[in-house]
PDB file of C-alpha atoms in Angstrom:
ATOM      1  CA  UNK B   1      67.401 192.840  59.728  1.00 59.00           C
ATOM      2  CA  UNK B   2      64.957 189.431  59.872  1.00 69.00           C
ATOM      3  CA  UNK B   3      61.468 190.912  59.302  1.00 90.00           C
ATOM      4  CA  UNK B   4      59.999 188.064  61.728  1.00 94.00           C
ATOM      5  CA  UNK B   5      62.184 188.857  65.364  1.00 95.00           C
ATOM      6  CA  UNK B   6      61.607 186.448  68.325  1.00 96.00           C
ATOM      7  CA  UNK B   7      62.678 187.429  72.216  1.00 96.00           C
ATOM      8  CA  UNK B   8      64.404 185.222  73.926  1.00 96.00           C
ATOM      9  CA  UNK B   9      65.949 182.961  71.595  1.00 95.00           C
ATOM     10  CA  UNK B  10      66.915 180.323  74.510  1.00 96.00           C
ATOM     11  CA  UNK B  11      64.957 180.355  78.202  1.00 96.00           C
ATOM     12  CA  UNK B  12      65.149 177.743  81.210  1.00 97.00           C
ATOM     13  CA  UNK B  13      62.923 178.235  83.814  1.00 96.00           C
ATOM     14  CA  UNK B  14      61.551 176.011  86.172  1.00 96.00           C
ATOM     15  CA  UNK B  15      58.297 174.506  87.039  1.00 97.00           C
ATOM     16  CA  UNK B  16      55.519 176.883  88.247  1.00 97.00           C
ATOM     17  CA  UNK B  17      57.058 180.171  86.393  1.00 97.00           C
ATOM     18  CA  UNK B  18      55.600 182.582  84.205  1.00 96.00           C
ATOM     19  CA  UNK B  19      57.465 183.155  81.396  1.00 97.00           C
ATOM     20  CA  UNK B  20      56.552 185.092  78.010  1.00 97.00           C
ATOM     21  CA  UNK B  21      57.851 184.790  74.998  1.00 98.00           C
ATOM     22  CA  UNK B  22      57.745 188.268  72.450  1.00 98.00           C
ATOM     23  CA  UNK B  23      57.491 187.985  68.523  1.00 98.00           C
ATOM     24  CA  UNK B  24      57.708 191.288  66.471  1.00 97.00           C
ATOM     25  CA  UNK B  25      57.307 191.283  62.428  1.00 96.00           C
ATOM     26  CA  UNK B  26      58.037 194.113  60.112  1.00 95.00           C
ATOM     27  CA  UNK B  27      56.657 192.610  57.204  1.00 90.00           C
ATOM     28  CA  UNK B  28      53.264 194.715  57.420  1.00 90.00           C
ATOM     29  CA  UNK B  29      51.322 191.209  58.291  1.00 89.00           C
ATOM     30  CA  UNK B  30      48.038 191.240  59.734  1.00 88.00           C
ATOM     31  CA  UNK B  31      48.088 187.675  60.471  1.00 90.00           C
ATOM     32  CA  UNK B  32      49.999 186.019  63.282  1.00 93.00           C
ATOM     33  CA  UNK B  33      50.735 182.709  65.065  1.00 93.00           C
ATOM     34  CA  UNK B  34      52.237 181.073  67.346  1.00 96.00           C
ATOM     35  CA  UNK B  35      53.983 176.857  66.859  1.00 95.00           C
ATOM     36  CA  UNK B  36      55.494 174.907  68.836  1.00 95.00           C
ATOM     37  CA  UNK B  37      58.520 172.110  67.646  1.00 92.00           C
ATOM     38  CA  UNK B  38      58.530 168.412  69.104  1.00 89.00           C
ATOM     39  CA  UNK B  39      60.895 165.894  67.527  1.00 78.00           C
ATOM     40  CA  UNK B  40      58.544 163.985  65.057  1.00 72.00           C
ATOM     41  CA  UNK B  41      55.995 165.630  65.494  1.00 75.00           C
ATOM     42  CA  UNK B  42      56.129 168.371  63.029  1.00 81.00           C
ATOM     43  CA  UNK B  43      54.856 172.117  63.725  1.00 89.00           C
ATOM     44  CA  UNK B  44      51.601 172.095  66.138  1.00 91.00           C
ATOM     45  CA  UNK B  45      49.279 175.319  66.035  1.00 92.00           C
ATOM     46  CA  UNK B  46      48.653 176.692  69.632  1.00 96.00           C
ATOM     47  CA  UNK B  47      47.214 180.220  69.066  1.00 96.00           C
ATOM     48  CA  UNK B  48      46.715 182.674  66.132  1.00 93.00           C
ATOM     49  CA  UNK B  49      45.680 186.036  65.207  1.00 93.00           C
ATOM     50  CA  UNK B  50      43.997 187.260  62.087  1.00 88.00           C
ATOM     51  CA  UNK B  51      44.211 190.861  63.272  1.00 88.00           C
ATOM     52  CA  UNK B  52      44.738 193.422  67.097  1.00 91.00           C
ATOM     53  CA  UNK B  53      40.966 192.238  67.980  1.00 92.00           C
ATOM     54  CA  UNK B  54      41.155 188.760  66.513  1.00 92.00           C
ATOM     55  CA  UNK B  55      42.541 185.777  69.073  1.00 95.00           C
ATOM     56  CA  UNK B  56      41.879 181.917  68.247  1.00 93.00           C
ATOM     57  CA  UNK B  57      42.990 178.581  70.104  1.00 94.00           C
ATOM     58  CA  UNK B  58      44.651 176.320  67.725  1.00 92.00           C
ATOM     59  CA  UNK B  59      45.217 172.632  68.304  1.00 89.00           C
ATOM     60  CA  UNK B  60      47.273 172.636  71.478  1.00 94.00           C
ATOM     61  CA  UNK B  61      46.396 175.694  73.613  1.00 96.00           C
ATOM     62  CA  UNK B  62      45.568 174.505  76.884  1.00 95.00           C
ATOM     63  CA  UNK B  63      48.278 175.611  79.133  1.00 95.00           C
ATOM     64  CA  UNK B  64      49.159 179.063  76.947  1.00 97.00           C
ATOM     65  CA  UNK B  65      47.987 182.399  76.383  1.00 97.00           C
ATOM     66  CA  UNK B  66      48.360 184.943  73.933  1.00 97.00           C
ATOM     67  CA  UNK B  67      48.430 188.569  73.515  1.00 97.00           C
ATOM     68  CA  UNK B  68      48.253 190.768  70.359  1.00 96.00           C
ATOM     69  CA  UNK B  69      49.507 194.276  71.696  1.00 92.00           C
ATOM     70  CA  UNK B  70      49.577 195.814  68.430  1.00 94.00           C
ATOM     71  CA  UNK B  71      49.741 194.036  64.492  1.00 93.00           C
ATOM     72  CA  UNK B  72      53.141 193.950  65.082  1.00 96.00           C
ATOM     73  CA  UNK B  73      53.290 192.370  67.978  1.00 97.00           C
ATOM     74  CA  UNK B  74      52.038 188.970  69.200  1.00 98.00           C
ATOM     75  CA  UNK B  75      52.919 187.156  72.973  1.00 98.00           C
ATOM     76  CA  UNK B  76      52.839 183.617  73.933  1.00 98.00           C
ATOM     77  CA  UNK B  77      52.381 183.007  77.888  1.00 98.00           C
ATOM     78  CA  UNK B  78      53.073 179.842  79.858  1.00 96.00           C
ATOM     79  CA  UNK B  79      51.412 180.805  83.260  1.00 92.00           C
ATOM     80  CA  UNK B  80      52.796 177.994  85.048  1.00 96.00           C
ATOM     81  CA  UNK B  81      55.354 176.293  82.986  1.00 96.00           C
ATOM     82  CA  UNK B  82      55.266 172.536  83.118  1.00 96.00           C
ATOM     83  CA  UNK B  83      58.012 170.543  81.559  1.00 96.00           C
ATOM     84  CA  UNK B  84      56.443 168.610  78.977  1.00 95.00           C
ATOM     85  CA  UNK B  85      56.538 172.554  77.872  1.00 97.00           C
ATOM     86  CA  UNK B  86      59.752 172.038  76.939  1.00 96.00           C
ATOM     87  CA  UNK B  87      60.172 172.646  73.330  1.00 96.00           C
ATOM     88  CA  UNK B  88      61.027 175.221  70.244  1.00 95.00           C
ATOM     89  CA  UNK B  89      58.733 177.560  69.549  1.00 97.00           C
ATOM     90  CA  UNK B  90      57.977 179.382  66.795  1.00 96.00           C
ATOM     91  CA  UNK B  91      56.118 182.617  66.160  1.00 96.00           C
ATOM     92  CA  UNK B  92      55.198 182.928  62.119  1.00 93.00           C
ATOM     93  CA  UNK B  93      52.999 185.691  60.367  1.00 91.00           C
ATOM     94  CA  UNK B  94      50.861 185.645  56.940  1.00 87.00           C
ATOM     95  CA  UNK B  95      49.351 188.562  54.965  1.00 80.00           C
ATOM     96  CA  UNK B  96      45.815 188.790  53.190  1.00 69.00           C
ATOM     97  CA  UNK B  97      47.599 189.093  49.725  1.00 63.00           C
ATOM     98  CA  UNK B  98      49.223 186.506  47.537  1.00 55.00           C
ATOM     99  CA  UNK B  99      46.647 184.512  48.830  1.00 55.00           C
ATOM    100  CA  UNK B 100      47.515 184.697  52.094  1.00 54.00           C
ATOM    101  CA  UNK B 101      48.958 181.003  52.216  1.00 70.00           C
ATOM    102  CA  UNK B 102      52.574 181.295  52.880  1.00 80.00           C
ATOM    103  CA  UNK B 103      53.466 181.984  56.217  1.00 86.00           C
ATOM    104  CA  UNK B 104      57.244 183.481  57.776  1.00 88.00           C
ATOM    105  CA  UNK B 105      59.206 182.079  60.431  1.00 91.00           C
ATOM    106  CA  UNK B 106      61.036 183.583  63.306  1.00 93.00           C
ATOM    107  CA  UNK B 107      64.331 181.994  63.674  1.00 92.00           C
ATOM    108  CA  UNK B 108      62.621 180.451  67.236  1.00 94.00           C
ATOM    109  CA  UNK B 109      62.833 179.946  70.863  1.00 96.00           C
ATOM    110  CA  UNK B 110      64.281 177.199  72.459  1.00 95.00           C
ATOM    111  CA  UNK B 111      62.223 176.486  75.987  1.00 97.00           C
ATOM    112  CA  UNK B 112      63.733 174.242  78.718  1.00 96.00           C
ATOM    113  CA  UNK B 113      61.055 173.884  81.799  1.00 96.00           C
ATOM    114  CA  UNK B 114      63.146 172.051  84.274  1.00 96.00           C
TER     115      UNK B 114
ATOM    116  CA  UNK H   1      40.465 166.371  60.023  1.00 81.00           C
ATOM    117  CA  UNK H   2      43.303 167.819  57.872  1.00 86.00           C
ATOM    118  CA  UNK H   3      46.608 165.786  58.153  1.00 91.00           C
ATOM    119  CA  UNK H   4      50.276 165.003  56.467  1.00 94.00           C
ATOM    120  CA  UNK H   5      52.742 162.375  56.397  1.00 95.00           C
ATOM    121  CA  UNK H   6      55.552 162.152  55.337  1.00 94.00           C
ATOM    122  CA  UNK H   7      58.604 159.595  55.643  1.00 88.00           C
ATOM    123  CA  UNK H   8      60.442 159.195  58.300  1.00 83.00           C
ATOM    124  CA  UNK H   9      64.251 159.928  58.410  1.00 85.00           C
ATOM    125  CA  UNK H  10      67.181 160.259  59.013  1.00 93.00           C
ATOM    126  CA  UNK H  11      67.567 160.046  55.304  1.00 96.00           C
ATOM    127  CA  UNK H  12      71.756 160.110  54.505  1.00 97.00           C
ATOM    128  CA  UNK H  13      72.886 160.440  51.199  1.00 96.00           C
ATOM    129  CA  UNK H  14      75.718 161.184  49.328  1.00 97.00           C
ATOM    130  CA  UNK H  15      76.627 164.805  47.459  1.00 97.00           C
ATOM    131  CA  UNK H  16      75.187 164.506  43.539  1.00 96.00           C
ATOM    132  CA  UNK H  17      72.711 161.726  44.546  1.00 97.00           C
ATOM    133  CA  UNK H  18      68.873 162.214  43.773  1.00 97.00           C
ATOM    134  CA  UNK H  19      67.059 163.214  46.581  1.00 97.00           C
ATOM    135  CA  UNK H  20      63.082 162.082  47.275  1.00 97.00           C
ATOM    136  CA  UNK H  21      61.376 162.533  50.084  1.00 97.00           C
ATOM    137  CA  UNK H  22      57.010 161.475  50.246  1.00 97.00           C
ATOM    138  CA  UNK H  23      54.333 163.454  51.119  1.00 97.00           C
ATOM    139  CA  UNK H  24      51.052 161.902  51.273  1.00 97.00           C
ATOM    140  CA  UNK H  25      47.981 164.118  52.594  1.00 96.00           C
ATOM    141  CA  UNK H  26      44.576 163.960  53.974  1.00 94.00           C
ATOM    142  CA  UNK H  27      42.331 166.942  53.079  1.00 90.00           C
ATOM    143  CA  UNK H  28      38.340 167.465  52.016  1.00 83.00           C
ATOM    144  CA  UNK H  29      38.088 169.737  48.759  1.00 81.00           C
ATOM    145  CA  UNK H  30      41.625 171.286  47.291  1.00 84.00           C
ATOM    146  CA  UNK H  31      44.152 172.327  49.514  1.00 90.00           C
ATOM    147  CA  UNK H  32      47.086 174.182  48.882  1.00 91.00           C
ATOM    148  CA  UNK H  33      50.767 172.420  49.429  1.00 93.00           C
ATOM    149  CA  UNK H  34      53.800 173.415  50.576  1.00 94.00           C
ATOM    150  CA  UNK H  35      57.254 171.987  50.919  1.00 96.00           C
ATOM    151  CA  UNK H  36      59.155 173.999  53.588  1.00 95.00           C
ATOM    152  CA  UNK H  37      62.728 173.953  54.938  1.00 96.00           C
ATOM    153  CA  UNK H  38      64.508 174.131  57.984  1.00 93.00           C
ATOM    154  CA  UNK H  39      68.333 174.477  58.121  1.00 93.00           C
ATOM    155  CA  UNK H  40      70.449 173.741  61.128  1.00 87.00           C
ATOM    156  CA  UNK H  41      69.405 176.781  64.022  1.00 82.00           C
ATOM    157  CA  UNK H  42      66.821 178.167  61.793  1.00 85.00           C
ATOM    158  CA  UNK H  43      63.367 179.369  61.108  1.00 87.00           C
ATOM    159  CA  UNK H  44      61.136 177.585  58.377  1.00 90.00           C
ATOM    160  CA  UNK H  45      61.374 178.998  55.122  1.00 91.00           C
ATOM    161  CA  UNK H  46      59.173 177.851  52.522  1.00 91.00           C
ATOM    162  CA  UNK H  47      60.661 176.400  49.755  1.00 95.00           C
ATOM    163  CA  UNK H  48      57.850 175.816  47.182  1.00 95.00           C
ATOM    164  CA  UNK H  49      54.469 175.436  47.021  1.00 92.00           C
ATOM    165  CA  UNK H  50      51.291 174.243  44.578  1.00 93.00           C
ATOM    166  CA  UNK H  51      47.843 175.417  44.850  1.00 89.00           C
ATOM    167  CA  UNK H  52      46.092 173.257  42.615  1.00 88.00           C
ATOM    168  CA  UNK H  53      46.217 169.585  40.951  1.00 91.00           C
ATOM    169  CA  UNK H  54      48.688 169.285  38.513  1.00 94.00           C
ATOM    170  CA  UNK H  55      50.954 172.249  39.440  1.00 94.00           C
ATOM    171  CA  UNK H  56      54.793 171.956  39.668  1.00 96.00           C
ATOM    172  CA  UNK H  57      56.186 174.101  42.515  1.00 95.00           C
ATOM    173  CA  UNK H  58      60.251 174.324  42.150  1.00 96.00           C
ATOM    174  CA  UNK H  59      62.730 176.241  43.651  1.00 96.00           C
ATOM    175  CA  UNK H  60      66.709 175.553  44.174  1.00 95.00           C
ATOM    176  CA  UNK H  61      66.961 172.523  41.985  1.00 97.00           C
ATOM    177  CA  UNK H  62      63.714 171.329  43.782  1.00 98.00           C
ATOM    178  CA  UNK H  63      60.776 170.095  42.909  1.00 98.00           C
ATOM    179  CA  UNK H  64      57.154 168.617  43.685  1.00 98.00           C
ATOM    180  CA  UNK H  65      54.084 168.389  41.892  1.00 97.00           C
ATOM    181  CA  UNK H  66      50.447 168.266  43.140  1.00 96.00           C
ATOM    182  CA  UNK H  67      48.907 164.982  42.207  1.00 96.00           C
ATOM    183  CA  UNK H  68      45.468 165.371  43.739  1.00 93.00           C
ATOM    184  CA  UNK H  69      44.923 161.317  42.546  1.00 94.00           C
ATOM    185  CA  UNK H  70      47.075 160.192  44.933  1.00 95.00           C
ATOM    186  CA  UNK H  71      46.751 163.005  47.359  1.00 95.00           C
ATOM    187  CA  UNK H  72      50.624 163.321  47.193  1.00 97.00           C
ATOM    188  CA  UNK H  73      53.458 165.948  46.741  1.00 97.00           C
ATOM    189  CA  UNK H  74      56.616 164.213  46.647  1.00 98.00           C
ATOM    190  CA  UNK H  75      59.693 166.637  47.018  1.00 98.00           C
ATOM    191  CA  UNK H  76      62.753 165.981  44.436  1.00 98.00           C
ATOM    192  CA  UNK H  77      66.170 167.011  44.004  1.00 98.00           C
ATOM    193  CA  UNK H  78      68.508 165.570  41.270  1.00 96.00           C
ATOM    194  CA  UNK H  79      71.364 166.301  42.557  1.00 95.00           C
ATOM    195  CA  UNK H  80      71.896 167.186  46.250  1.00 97.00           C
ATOM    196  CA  UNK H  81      74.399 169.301  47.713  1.00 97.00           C
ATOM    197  CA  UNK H  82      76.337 169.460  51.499  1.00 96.00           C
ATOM    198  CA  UNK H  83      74.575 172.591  51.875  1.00 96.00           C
ATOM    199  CA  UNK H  84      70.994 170.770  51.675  1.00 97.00           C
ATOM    200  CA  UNK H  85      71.295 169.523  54.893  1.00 97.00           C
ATOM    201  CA  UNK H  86      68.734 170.160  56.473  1.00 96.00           C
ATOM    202  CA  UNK H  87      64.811 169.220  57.965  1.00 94.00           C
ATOM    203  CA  UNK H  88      62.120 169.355  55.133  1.00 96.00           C
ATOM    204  CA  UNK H  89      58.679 169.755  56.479  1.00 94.00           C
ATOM    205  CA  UNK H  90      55.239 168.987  54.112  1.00 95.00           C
ATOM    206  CA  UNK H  91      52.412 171.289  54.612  1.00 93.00           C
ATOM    207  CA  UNK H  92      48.988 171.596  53.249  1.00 92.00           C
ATOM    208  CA  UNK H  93      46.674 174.967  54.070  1.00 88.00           C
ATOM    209  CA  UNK H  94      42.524 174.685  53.214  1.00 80.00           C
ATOM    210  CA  UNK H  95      41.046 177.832  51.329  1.00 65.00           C
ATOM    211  CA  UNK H  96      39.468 179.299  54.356  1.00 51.00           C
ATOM    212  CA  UNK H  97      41.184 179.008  58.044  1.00 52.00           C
ATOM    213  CA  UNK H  98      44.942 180.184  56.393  1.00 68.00           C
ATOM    214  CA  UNK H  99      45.856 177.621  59.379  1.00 77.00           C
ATOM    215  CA  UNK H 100      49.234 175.214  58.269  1.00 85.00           C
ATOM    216  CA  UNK H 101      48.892 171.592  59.138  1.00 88.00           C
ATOM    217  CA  UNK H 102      52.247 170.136  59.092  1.00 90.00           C
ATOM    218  CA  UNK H 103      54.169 166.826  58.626  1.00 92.00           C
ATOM    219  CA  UNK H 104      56.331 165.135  60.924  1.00 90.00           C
ATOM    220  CA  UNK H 105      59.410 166.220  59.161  1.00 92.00           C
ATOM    221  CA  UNK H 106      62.210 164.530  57.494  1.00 95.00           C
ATOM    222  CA  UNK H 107      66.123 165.076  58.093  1.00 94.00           C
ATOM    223  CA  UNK H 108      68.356 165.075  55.709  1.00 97.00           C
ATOM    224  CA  UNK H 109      72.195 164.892  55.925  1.00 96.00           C
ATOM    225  CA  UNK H 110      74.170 164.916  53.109  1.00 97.00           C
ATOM    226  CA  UNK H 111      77.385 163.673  53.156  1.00 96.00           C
ATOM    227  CA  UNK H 112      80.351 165.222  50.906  1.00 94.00           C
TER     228      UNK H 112
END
């Protein structure tokens, strides 16, 4: 089983939805975040999580909201999608040991706001 | 700020050829690098990674090494395969944050 799950793996919604997108971990991870994926662009930061009580914006949050429901679990919120939404997310997580520099990927969600 | 390029692609190659793909980056004090790798429907997975000047990360026939005079890490293969097709992304990470700035990514396709 991946240790880093996300839920949906493909959504299209339309403009003015809610939608939420779910990331669960097994790898015992107190650390958490959430990317998004525009061609040539790279990965951009939009929230993260350095533990259940610990929310921060990242680069690009306007627009999203998180939710850390337990250390295993980490939501991303578009309130009112918009389709310049449209993109691949990723959720990732990172432990305090080995440094705590690598980070793990869910496999991603594909977004279409139409 | 913190930031990473890296060239553009497509980059198309044939199988056994040497692969090289530059990372330059733009970081105060010592970050730590990373070379990670996205296949075709996939996740990132990191591939390798150096946390100080000097060091040689390598993994599958790849490598890179932290040259903190040229702020580079320039990822190297000697002889790629069909099966590393895929989108390489360059990544640094500062001491304190743990927050990954990424590259804009670079395609590769290799062709048998």
């Amino acid at each position: 089983d991946a240790d880093v799950t996300q839920t949906p793996r493909n959504r299209i919604t339309k403009t003015g939805k809610r939608i939420m997108l779910e990331c669960s971990q097994t790898k015992g991870h107190d650390r958490m975040y959430w990317y998004r994926q525009d061609p040539g662009l790279g990965l951009r930061l939009i929230y993260y999580s350095f533990d259940v009580k610990d929310i921060n914006k990242g680069e690009i949050s306007d627009g999203y909201s998180v939710s850390r429901q337990a250390q295993a679990k980490f939501s991303l919120s578009l309130e009112s999608a918009i389709p310049n939404q449209t993109a691949l997310y990723f959720c990732a997580t990172s432990g305090a040991g080995t440094g705590g520099y690598e980070q793990y990927f869910g496999p991603g969600t594909r977004l279409t706001v139409t | 700020g913190n930031s990473v390029t890296q060239m553009e692609g497509p980059v198309t190659l044939s199988e056994e050829a040497f692969l090289t793909i530059n990372c330059t980056y733009t970081a105060t004090g010592y970050p730590s690098l990373f070379w990670y790798v996205q296949y075709p429907g996939e996740g990132l997975q990191l591939l390798l990674k150096a946390t100080k000047a000097d060091d040689k990360g390598s993994n599958k026939g790849f490598e890179a090494t932290y040259r903190k005079e040229t702020t580079s890490f320039h990822l190297e293969k000697g002889s790629v395969q069909v099966s590393d097709s895929a989108v390489y992304f360059c990544a640094l990470v500062k001491a304190a944050g743990n927050k990954l700035t990424f590259g804009g990514g670079t395609r590769v396709l290799v062709k048998p």
